[in-house]
């Protein structure tokens, strides 16, 4: 076994691979955060004066885990829905928990919570209401969630928060209003965040003359990557725009890499021409240079999370050296640690309250706006609210890294005999928005970035296969995006497999099944074939429309399985109309079927975005797009009816939040190819690539 | 200078007169149901109705609605105890994921049904296409609107 393969396969490196390194002033030591066990879960569930409380160990960001874990607790405690109050996370109320990422909330928190609830239930029934309770671990078969007859597990009760949502009651970070609260913003140079920049001069007089002006804060603002900023505080939100204009900050900016240099660095063929790749995902048999039956290059651009909620935080800096924040962040303990370090406070003097997150998707997992709010509120001595503008979201947030893939396959007897996938991308877990260059360089050489590698290992039995990649540091920030590398990797892999089926003159589903040993993956694929009436409708073209059907399948994090079929119509002008989406998904034991379905629907909308809309451009040393007008996301009219089936055959609960992103995009791309004959190799696809070319 | 929101009349203090309607609603009146999403009228999270017509409150100056009747998500249901039919359908179908865009979606749908109680699928698409949802709840939004349109 090769050393790198061993390191990647060891499984010990989870989350931030170099935990424990102190890196810069604002990045605290990242403590180890093991998966929770039942004893840890004892700290989440409480029985106080006849009332049950669950301190949610996860962040609520739309996966509706508040409802899911409440179901687990109510089932095990044997109590009514209304008897349990769920409280959002707060750093002072529970011990540190893992960041809410990676679709882990049910997979890794449900069973520990059920164990703790079982212990509490038995203690209460025995009258032990005082003192410390130690977990009594029991076999899974004794947990009620695994019983045949459950009361709320496997059901879909009314969602927690849903009434507040539809009535517009306060739930999100920016909804917090405190007495005397002011509004803040940190201005940064209009260039990518990894290019060093700092404010050089500004017009204080003009800014001070604006109605609502309170303060300019030029000291102590944390850098975002290498971008140093200057803060402004105002009495009203709208005054911030006017003050920013009047302040007219002049920036000192260092040279950054040109667009051409970045394009070259992300050109897989250029990278491959320079020799060996640093990171190997899979290396089996003998992959030699040879003649290939399929030889395709795929280019997938950077993409924004585009959560509708721009990140926000409210900070109240108390005179006695304590600070309290209300945030919409996927990791409030990391936020606490960053702020404690930056403000030289003890961790216990920083209290962070989790609010419902208005869309996370991996993008709200580091500390940004929260530190800005904390610094500004300390400077002015009153509460300050900061919500990024949409333009700041595009310019300063980290994005899905772009990737460039070369996939070469040799076929033998209508099967894949050799598979060689090389790709180049940028950092995900080791995001440059938080990790300095030397840490990334170290990781690039030794462990790679498991986020980038995610989903690159193919599920197919191919005798000779090698998958390898390189990482380049980009001038703009890149990081986790729904599914991490699994989205783009599966899009490239499943497009190539589809082309192989075509070259082998085989049905794409039959072709896949020929290489699949994994029973659960076979099962979803066979199921979606039946559901969709796979290619039995014929390729009837009518009125300038070309009809096609495509399939893709995959495994997410070795725990959940998805297969998708998409039916499309493509007009002669190249417009894509999606007719229907079918998906069969297996995420093991299901706590809440309707919400697993909801995640599956969402992933398919993301798949549509990956193929048709998502893309950012690096130009003039910055991300060029700044609004939904130039970086569109899918709209209601582009979403077809979906038929989703959830398969569940006694397997333990797994994650569902990112599962079907591995099949959603490629199934659409393959359907478009089936309709038009155009293999999409550059995403998002342009209508120009799909229009019927008139010869002459 | 007076503004009517959800049937209540409020004076606009001088220091708030240059503000966007959205910020005035959220930060001065404390009606935080309408959300900030883009600031450019491109996402619909801030949708309110002005004289019954759906408007993007991030793109209106607060003074521009003086004399008009503004309704926000907080005032959608005439009876605070009973949810509006759309709010009820949204709960029954479990439309929201993160929920951030949903107040805007509901207000936009309310304006649509007010004007056209039985919209066709195409009319729903046309009316709702400017309200973005990143979680991808679109099919449930469509179902909830059709549910209410079918019932009324």
Coordinates of C-alpha atoms in Angstrom, one line a residue, chain A residues 97-580:
Chain A
X97 CA -19.8 19.4 19.9
X98 CA -18.7 18.9 16.4
X99 CA -19.4 21.4 13.7
X100 CA -22.7 20.7 11.9
X101 CA -21.3 19.5 8.6
X102 CA -21.1 16.3 6.6
X103 CA -24.7 15.0 7.0
X104 CA -23.7 13.6 10.4
X105 CA -26.6 14.8 12.5
X106 CA -28.7 11.6 12.3
X107 CA -25.9 9.3 11.4
X108 CA -23.8 10.1 14.5
X109 CA -26.0 11.9 17.0
X110 CA -29.3 9.9 17.0
X111 CA -28.0 6.7 18.6
X112 CA -26.0 8.5 21.4
X113 CA -29.1 10.7 22.1
X114 CA -31.3 7.6 22.2
X115 CA -28.9 5.9 24.6
X116 CA -28.9 9.0 26.9
X117 CA -32.6 9.2 26.8
X118 CA -33.0 5.5 27.7
X119 CA -30.7 6.1 30.7
X120 CA -32.7 9.1 31.8
X121 CA -36.0 7.4 31.3
X122 CA -35.0 4.5 33.5
X123 CA -33.5 6.7 36.2
X124 CA -36.8 8.7 36.3
X125 CA -38.9 5.6 36.6
X126 CA -36.6 4.5 39.4
X127 CA -37.1 7.8 41.2
X128 CA -33.4 8.9 40.7
X129 CA -34.0 12.5 40.1
X130 CA -30.9 14.0 41.8
X131 CA -27.2 13.8 41.3
X132 CA -25.0 12.7 38.4
X133 CA -26.4 10.2 36.0
X134 CA -23.9 7.9 34.2
X135 CA -24.9 6.3 31.0
X136 CA -26.0 2.7 31.0
X137 CA -25.1 1.7 27.4
X138 CA -27.5 -0.9 26.0
X139 CA -27.5 -3.0 22.8
X140 CA -29.0 -1.2 19.9
X141 CA -31.8 -3.7 19.7
X142 CA -33.0 -2.4 23.0
X143 CA -33.4 1.1 21.8
X144 CA -36.9 2.0 20.9
X145 CA -35.9 3.6 17.6
X146 CA -35.0 0.1 16.3
X147 CA -38.3 -1.4 17.4
X148 CA -40.9 -2.4 14.9
X149 CA -43.6 -0.5 16.6
X150 CA -42.5 3.1 17.0
X151 CA -44.6 6.1 18.0
X152 CA -42.8 9.0 16.3
X153 CA -39.7 7.5 14.6
X154 CA -40.5 6.9 10.9
X155 CA -43.3 9.5 11.1
X156 CA -43.3 13.1 9.9
X157 CA -44.7 15.3 12.7
X158 CA -45.3 19.0 12.3
X159 CA -41.9 20.7 12.0
X160 CA -40.5 22.5 14.9
X161 CA -40.3 26.3 14.1
X162 CA -42.6 25.9 11.2
X163 CA -45.3 28.1 12.6
X164 CA -42.8 30.8 13.6
X165 CA -41.4 30.6 10.0
X166 CA -44.7 31.1 8.3
X167 CA -45.8 33.8 10.7
X168 CA -42.5 35.7 10.4
X169 CA -41.5 35.4 14.0
X170 CA -37.9 36.1 14.9
X171 CA -35.6 33.0 14.5
X172 CA -32.5 34.1 12.6
X173 CA -29.4 35.9 13.7
X174 CA -30.4 39.1 11.9
X175 CA -33.8 39.1 13.6
X176 CA -32.2 39.7 17.0
X177 CA -32.7 43.3 18.2
X178 CA -31.2 44.6 21.4
X179 CA -31.8 47.9 23.1
X180 CA -29.5 50.6 21.8
X181 CA -28.3 48.4 19.0
X182 CA -26.3 50.0 16.2
X183 CA -25.4 48.7 12.7
X184 CA -22.0 47.8 11.5
X185 CA -20.0 46.8 8.4
X186 CA -16.4 46.1 7.7
X187 CA -15.2 47.4 4.4
X188 CA -12.5 45.5 2.5
X189 CA -10.7 46.0 -0.7
X190 CA -12.6 44.9 -3.8
X191 CA -10.2 42.2 -4.6
X192 CA -9.9 38.5 -3.7
X193 CA -9.3 37.8 -0.1
X194 CA -6.0 35.9 -0.4
X195 CA -4.4 38.8 -2.1
X196 CA -2.9 41.0 0.6
X197 CA -4.8 44.3 0.9
X198 CA -5.3 47.0 3.6
X199 CA -7.0 50.4 3.9
X200 CA -4.5 53.1 3.2
X201 CA -6.5 56.3 3.5
X202 CA -10.1 57.5 4.0
X203 CA -12.2 60.6 4.2
X204 CA -13.2 60.7 7.8
X205 CA -14.7 64.2 7.6
X206 CA -17.1 63.3 4.8
X207 CA -18.2 60.1 6.5
X208 CA -18.7 61.9 9.8
X209 CA -21.1 64.4 8.2
X210 CA -23.5 61.6 7.1
X211 CA -26.8 61.4 9.1
X212 CA -26.6 58.4 11.4
X213 CA -22.8 58.2 11.5
X214 CA -21.5 56.8 14.7
X215 CA -17.9 55.6 14.3
X216 CA -15.0 54.5 12.2
X217 CA -13.1 51.5 13.6
X218 CA -9.7 51.2 12.1
X219 CA -8.0 49.2 14.8
X220 CA -8.4 45.6 15.8
X221 CA -10.4 44.4 12.8
X222 CA -9.5 40.9 12.0
X223 CA -8.2 40.0 8.6
X224 CA -10.3 37.8 6.4
X225 CA -7.5 35.7 4.9
X226 CA -5.1 38.5 3.8
X227 CA -7.7 41.1 3.5
X228 CA -7.6 43.8 6.2
X229 CA -10.6 46.0 6.7
X230 CA -12.0 49.1 8.2
X231 CA -15.2 49.2 10.2
X232 CA -18.0 51.6 10.2
X233 CA -20.9 51.9 12.7
X234 CA -24.2 53.7 12.1
X235 CA -27.5 54.3 13.8
X236 CA -29.5 52.9 10.8
X237 CA -28.7 50.1 8.3
X238 CA -29.2 52.4 5.3
X239 CA -26.7 54.9 6.6
X240 CA -23.9 52.3 6.2
X241 CA -24.1 52.5 2.4
X242 CA -23.9 56.3 2.5
X243 CA -21.1 56.3 5.0
X244 CA -19.1 53.8 3.0
X245 CA -19.5 56.0 -0.1
X246 CA -18.4 59.1 1.7
X247 CA -15.5 57.4 3.4
X248 CA -14.1 56.5 0.0
X249 CA -11.4 54.2 1.3
X250 CA -8.2 54.0 -0.7
X251 CA -6.6 50.6 -0.6
X252 CA -3.1 49.3 -0.7
X253 CA -3.1 46.1 -2.7
X254 CA -0.4 43.7 -3.5
X255 CA -0.1 41.9 -6.8
X256 CA -2.2 38.9 -7.3
X257 CA -2.1 36.2 -9.9
X258 CA -3.6 37.0 -13.2
X259 CA -6.7 35.3 -14.6
X260 CA -4.6 33.6 -17.2
X261 CA -2.2 32.2 -14.5
X262 CA -5.1 30.8 -12.5
X263 CA -6.7 29.3 -15.6
X264 CA -3.4 27.6 -16.4
X265 CA -3.1 26.3 -12.8
X266 CA -6.5 24.8 -13.1
X267 CA -5.9 23.3 -16.5
X268 CA -5.7 19.5 -15.9
X269 CA -3.7 18.9 -19.0
X270 CA -1.1 21.5 -18.1
X271 CA -0.9 20.1 -14.6
X272 CA -0.6 16.5 -15.9
X273 CA 2.2 17.6 -18.3
X274 CA 4.3 18.6 -15.3
X275 CA 4.6 15.1 -13.9
X276 CA 3.3 13.0 -10.9
X277 CA 0.3 14.0 -8.9
X278 CA 0.7 14.6 -5.1
X279 CA -2.4 12.8 -3.9
X280 CA -3.6 9.4 -4.7
X281 CA -7.2 8.4 -3.9
X282 CA -7.1 4.9 -5.4
X283 CA -4.4 2.9 -7.1
X284 CA -5.3 -0.7 -8.1
X285 CA -3.8 -3.0 -10.7
X286 CA -1.7 -1.4 -13.4
X287 CA -2.7 1.8 -15.1
X288 CA -0.3 2.4 -17.9
X289 CA -0.4 5.0 -20.7
X290 CA -2.2 3.4 -23.6
X291 CA -4.9 3.9 -26.0
X292 CA -8.2 5.0 -24.5
X293 CA -11.7 4.3 -25.6
X294 CA -13.0 7.2 -23.7
X295 CA -10.8 10.2 -23.0
X296 CA -12.7 13.2 -21.7
X297 CA -11.9 16.4 -19.9
X298 CA -14.4 18.1 -17.6
X299 CA -14.2 21.6 -16.3
X300 CA -16.4 22.6 -13.4
X301 CA -16.2 26.2 -12.2
X302 CA -16.2 27.8 -8.7
X303 CA -19.8 28.1 -7.3
X304 CA -21.4 30.2 -4.6
X305 CA -23.5 28.7 -1.8
X306 CA -26.0 31.5 -2.5
X307 CA -27.9 30.8 0.7
X308 CA -30.7 33.4 0.7
X309 CA -29.6 34.6 4.2
X310 CA -26.4 36.6 3.9
X311 CA -24.4 35.8 7.1
X312 CA -25.2 37.9 10.1
X313 CA -24.3 38.3 13.7
X314 CA -25.4 40.4 16.6
X315 CA -22.8 41.1 19.3
X316 CA -23.3 42.6 22.7
X317 CA -20.0 43.5 24.4
X318 CA -20.6 44.0 28.0
X319 CA -18.4 46.5 29.9
X320 CA -17.2 43.8 32.2
X321 CA -15.2 42.1 29.5
X322 CA -17.8 39.6 28.4
X323 CA -19.3 39.3 25.0
X324 CA -22.5 37.6 23.9
X325 CA -23.4 36.8 20.3
X326 CA -26.3 35.6 18.3
X327 CA -25.2 34.0 15.2
X328 CA -26.2 31.9 12.2
X329 CA -23.1 29.7 12.0
X330 CA -22.6 25.9 11.6
X331 CA -20.0 25.8 14.4
X332 CA -20.7 28.2 17.4
X333 CA -17.8 26.7 19.4
X334 CA -15.3 27.6 16.7
X335 CA -16.9 31.1 16.6
X336 CA -16.5 31.3 20.4
X337 CA -12.8 30.2 20.3
X338 CA -11.9 32.6 17.5
X339 CA -13.5 35.6 19.2
X340 CA -12.1 34.7 22.6
X341 CA -8.6 34.5 21.1
X342 CA -9.0 37.7 19.1
X343 CA -10.4 39.7 21.9
X344 CA -8.1 38.1 24.5
X345 CA -11.0 36.9 26.6
X346 CA -11.4 33.5 28.2
X347 CA -13.7 31.1 26.4
X348 CA -16.2 31.3 29.2
X349 CA -16.5 35.0 28.8
X350 CA -17.7 34.6 25.2
X351 CA -21.2 33.2 25.0
X352 CA -22.5 32.3 21.5
X353 CA -26.2 31.6 20.9
X354 CA -27.1 29.6 17.8
X355 CA -30.0 31.0 15.8
X356 CA -31.7 29.1 13.0
X357 CA -29.4 29.4 10.0
X358 CA -30.9 30.7 6.8
X359 CA -29.1 28.2 4.6
X360 CA -25.7 26.8 5.4
X361 CA -24.7 24.2 2.8
X362 CA -21.1 24.2 4.3
X363 CA -20.7 27.9 3.7
X364 CA -21.2 29.2 7.3
X365 CA -18.7 27.0 8.9
X366 CA -15.9 29.4 9.8
X367 CA -15.9 32.7 11.8
X368 CA -16.3 35.8 9.7
X369 CA -19.1 38.2 10.3
X370 CA -19.3 37.1 13.9
X371 CA -15.8 38.5 14.6
X372 CA -16.6 41.7 12.8
X373 CA -19.7 42.2 15.0
X374 CA -17.7 41.4 18.2
X375 CA -14.9 43.9 17.3
X376 CA -17.3 46.7 16.4
X377 CA -19.5 46.2 19.5
X378 CA -16.4 46.3 21.7
X379 CA -15.3 49.5 19.9
X380 CA -18.5 51.3 20.4
X381 CA -19.6 49.7 23.7
X382 CA -23.1 48.9 22.6
X383 CA -24.7 46.0 20.7
X384 CA -23.9 45.9 17.0
X385 CA -25.6 44.0 14.2
X386 CA -23.7 43.1 11.1
X387 CA -25.2 41.4 8.1
X388 CA -23.1 41.0 5.0
X389 CA -24.5 42.5 1.8
X390 CA -25.1 40.1 -1.1
X391 CA -22.1 41.7 -2.8
X392 CA -19.9 40.8 0.2
X393 CA -21.2 37.3 0.1
X394 CA -19.9 36.9 -3.4
X395 CA -16.7 38.8 -2.9
X396 CA -15.6 37.6 0.5
X397 CA -17.2 34.2 1.3
X398 CA -15.5 31.0 0.3
X399 CA -16.9 29.1 -2.6
X400 CA -16.9 25.7 -4.1
X401 CA -13.5 25.3 -5.7
X402 CA -13.3 24.9 -9.4
X403 CA -12.0 21.6 -10.7
X404 CA -10.6 20.3 -13.9
X405 CA -10.7 16.6 -14.7
X406 CA -9.2 14.2 -17.2
X407 CA -10.8 10.8 -17.3
X408 CA -9.4 8.1 -19.5
X409 CA -11.0 4.7 -19.8
X410 CA -10.2 1.5 -21.6
X411 CA -13.0 -0.9 -22.4
X412 CA -12.8 -4.7 -22.8
X413 CA -15.7 -7.0 -23.5
X414 CA -18.2 -4.1 -22.9
X415 CA -16.7 -3.4 -19.5
X416 CA -14.3 -0.9 -18.1
X417 CA -10.9 -2.5 -17.7
X418 CA -8.8 0.5 -16.9
X419 CA -9.8 3.8 -15.3
X420 CA -7.6 6.8 -14.9
X421 CA -9.0 9.9 -13.4
X422 CA -6.7 12.9 -12.7
X423 CA -7.9 16.2 -11.5
X424 CA -6.9 19.5 -10.1
X425 CA -8.9 21.6 -7.6
X426 CA -8.4 23.9 -4.6
X427 CA -8.8 23.4 -0.9
X428 CA -12.0 22.5 0.9
X429 CA -11.4 21.3 4.4
X430 CA -8.2 23.3 4.5
X431 CA -10.0 26.4 3.3
X432 CA -7.7 29.3 2.5
X433 CA -10.2 31.5 4.3
X434 CA -8.9 30.1 7.6
X435 CA -5.7 28.1 6.9
X436 CA -2.5 29.8 6.0
X437 CA -0.4 28.8 3.0
X438 CA 2.2 26.8 5.0
X439 CA -0.4 24.5 6.5
X440 CA -2.0 23.9 3.1
X441 CA 1.5 23.2 1.6
X442 CA 2.2 20.7 4.4
X443 CA -1.2 19.0 3.8
X444 CA -0.8 19.0 0.0
X445 CA 2.3 16.9 0.4
X446 CA 1.2 14.5 3.1
X447 CA -2.5 14.0 3.4
X448 CA -4.1 16.0 0.6
X449 CA -7.5 17.4 1.3
X450 CA -10.1 14.7 2.1
X451 CA -12.9 17.2 1.2
X452 CA -11.5 17.5 -2.3
X453 CA -11.1 13.7 -2.6
X454 CA -14.6 13.0 -1.4
X455 CA -16.5 10.9 -3.9
X456 CA -13.6 10.5 -6.3
X457 CA -13.2 6.8 -5.6
X458 CA -15.5 5.0 -8.0
X459 CA -18.0 2.4 -6.8
X460 CA -17.4 0.3 -9.9
X461 CA -15.3 -2.9 -10.0
X462 CA -12.6 -2.0 -12.5
X463 CA -9.4 -4.1 -12.6
X464 CA -7.0 -1.3 -13.1
X465 CA -7.8 2.1 -11.7
X466 CA -6.0 5.1 -10.5
X467 CA -7.5 8.3 -9.2
X468 CA -5.2 11.1 -8.3
X469 CA -5.3 14.9 -7.8
X470 CA -3.3 18.0 -7.2
X471 CA -4.3 21.1 -5.2
X472 CA -3.6 24.7 -6.0
X473 CA -4.1 27.6 -3.7
X474 CA -6.4 30.2 -5.2
X475 CA -6.5 34.0 -4.7
X476 CA -10.1 33.8 -3.7
X477 CA -11.5 31.7 -0.9
X478 CA -12.6 28.1 -1.5
X479 CA -14.1 25.7 1.0
X480 CA -16.9 23.2 1.8
X481 CA -20.0 23.4 -0.4
X482 CA -22.8 20.9 -0.3
X483 CA -21.2 17.4 -0.7
X484 CA -17.7 18.9 -0.8
X485 CA -15.8 17.2 -3.6
X486 CA -18.4 14.6 -4.1
X487 CA -20.7 16.8 -6.2
X488 CA -18.1 17.8 -8.9
X489 CA -16.3 14.4 -8.7
X490 CA -19.5 12.5 -9.2
X491 CA -20.5 14.8 -12.0
X492 CA -17.3 14.1 -13.9
X493 CA -17.2 10.4 -13.1
X494 CA -20.8 9.6 -13.9
X495 CA -20.6 11.6 -17.1
X496 CA -17.6 9.5 -18.2
X497 CA -19.2 6.3 -17.2
X498 CA -22.2 7.3 -19.3
X499 CA -19.8 7.8 -22.3
X500 CA -18.3 4.4 -21.6
X501 CA -21.7 2.8 -21.8
X502 CA -22.3 4.6 -25.1
X503 CA -19.0 3.5 -26.5
X504 CA -19.7 -0.1 -25.4
X505 CA -23.1 0.2 -27.1
X506 CA -24.8 -0.8 -23.8
X507 CA -27.7 0.5 -21.9
X508 CA -26.4 2.9 -19.3
X509 CA -28.1 1.2 -16.4
X510 CA -27.1 -2.3 -17.6
X511 CA -23.6 -1.1 -18.1
X512 CA -23.4 0.2 -14.5
X513 CA -24.9 -2.9 -13.0
X514 CA -22.3 -5.0 -14.8
X515 CA -19.6 -3.3 -12.7
X516 CA -21.4 -3.1 -9.4
X517 CA -21.0 -5.5 -6.5
X518 CA -22.5 -3.3 -3.7
X519 CA -26.0 -4.6 -3.1
X520 CA -27.4 -1.4 -1.8
X521 CA -26.2 0.6 -4.8
X522 CA -27.5 -2.0 -7.1
X523 CA -30.8 -1.9 -5.3
X524 CA -31.4 1.9 -5.8
X525 CA -30.3 1.7 -9.4
X526 CA -32.7 -1.2 -10.2
X527 CA -35.4 0.6 -8.3
X528 CA -35.1 3.8 -10.2
X529 CA -35.1 1.9 -13.4
X530 CA -38.5 0.5 -12.6
X531 CA -39.9 3.8 -11.2
X532 CA -38.9 5.8 -14.2
X533 CA -40.1 3.4 -16.9
X534 CA -36.5 3.7 -18.1
X535 CA -36.3 4.6 -21.8
X536 CA -39.6 2.9 -22.6
X537 CA -41.1 6.1 -23.8
X538 CA -39.0 6.2 -26.9
X539 CA -37.1 9.2 -28.1
X540 CA -40.1 11.0 -29.6
X541 CA -39.0 14.4 -30.9
X542 CA -41.7 16.9 -31.6
X543 CA -42.1 20.5 -32.5
X544 CA -38.4 21.3 -32.4
X545 CA -37.9 19.5 -29.1
X546 CA -35.4 16.7 -28.5
X547 CA -36.3 14.2 -25.7
X548 CA -33.7 12.4 -23.6
X549 CA -33.3 10.4 -20.5
X550 CA -30.2 10.0 -18.3
X551 CA -29.1 8.1 -15.3
X552 CA -26.5 8.4 -12.6
X553 CA -25.8 6.8 -9.3
X554 CA -23.4 6.9 -6.4
X555 CA -22.5 6.4 -2.8
X556 CA -22.1 9.2 -0.3
X557 CA -19.4 8.9 2.4
X558 CA -19.7 5.1 2.3
X559 CA -23.1 5.4 4.1
X560 CA -25.9 6.3 1.8
X561 CA -26.9 5.5 -1.8
X562 CA -28.7 7.3 -4.5
X563 CA -29.7 6.7 -8.1
X564 CA -31.4 9.3 -10.3
X565 CA -33.1 9.3 -13.6
X566 CA -33.9 12.6 -15.4
X567 CA -36.1 13.1 -18.4
X568 CA -35.5 16.2 -20.5
X569 CA -36.7 18.1 -23.5
X570 CA -34.2 20.3 -25.3
X571 CA -35.4 22.8 -27.8
X572 CA -33.6 23.4 -31.1
X573 CA -32.4 26.7 -29.6
X574 CA -30.8 24.8 -26.8
X575 CA -33.2 25.5 -24.0
X576 CA -33.5 22.7 -21.5
X577 CA -36.9 21.8 -20.1
X578 CA -36.7 19.1 -17.4
X579 CA -39.7 16.9 -17.6
X580 CA -39.4 14.7 -14.5

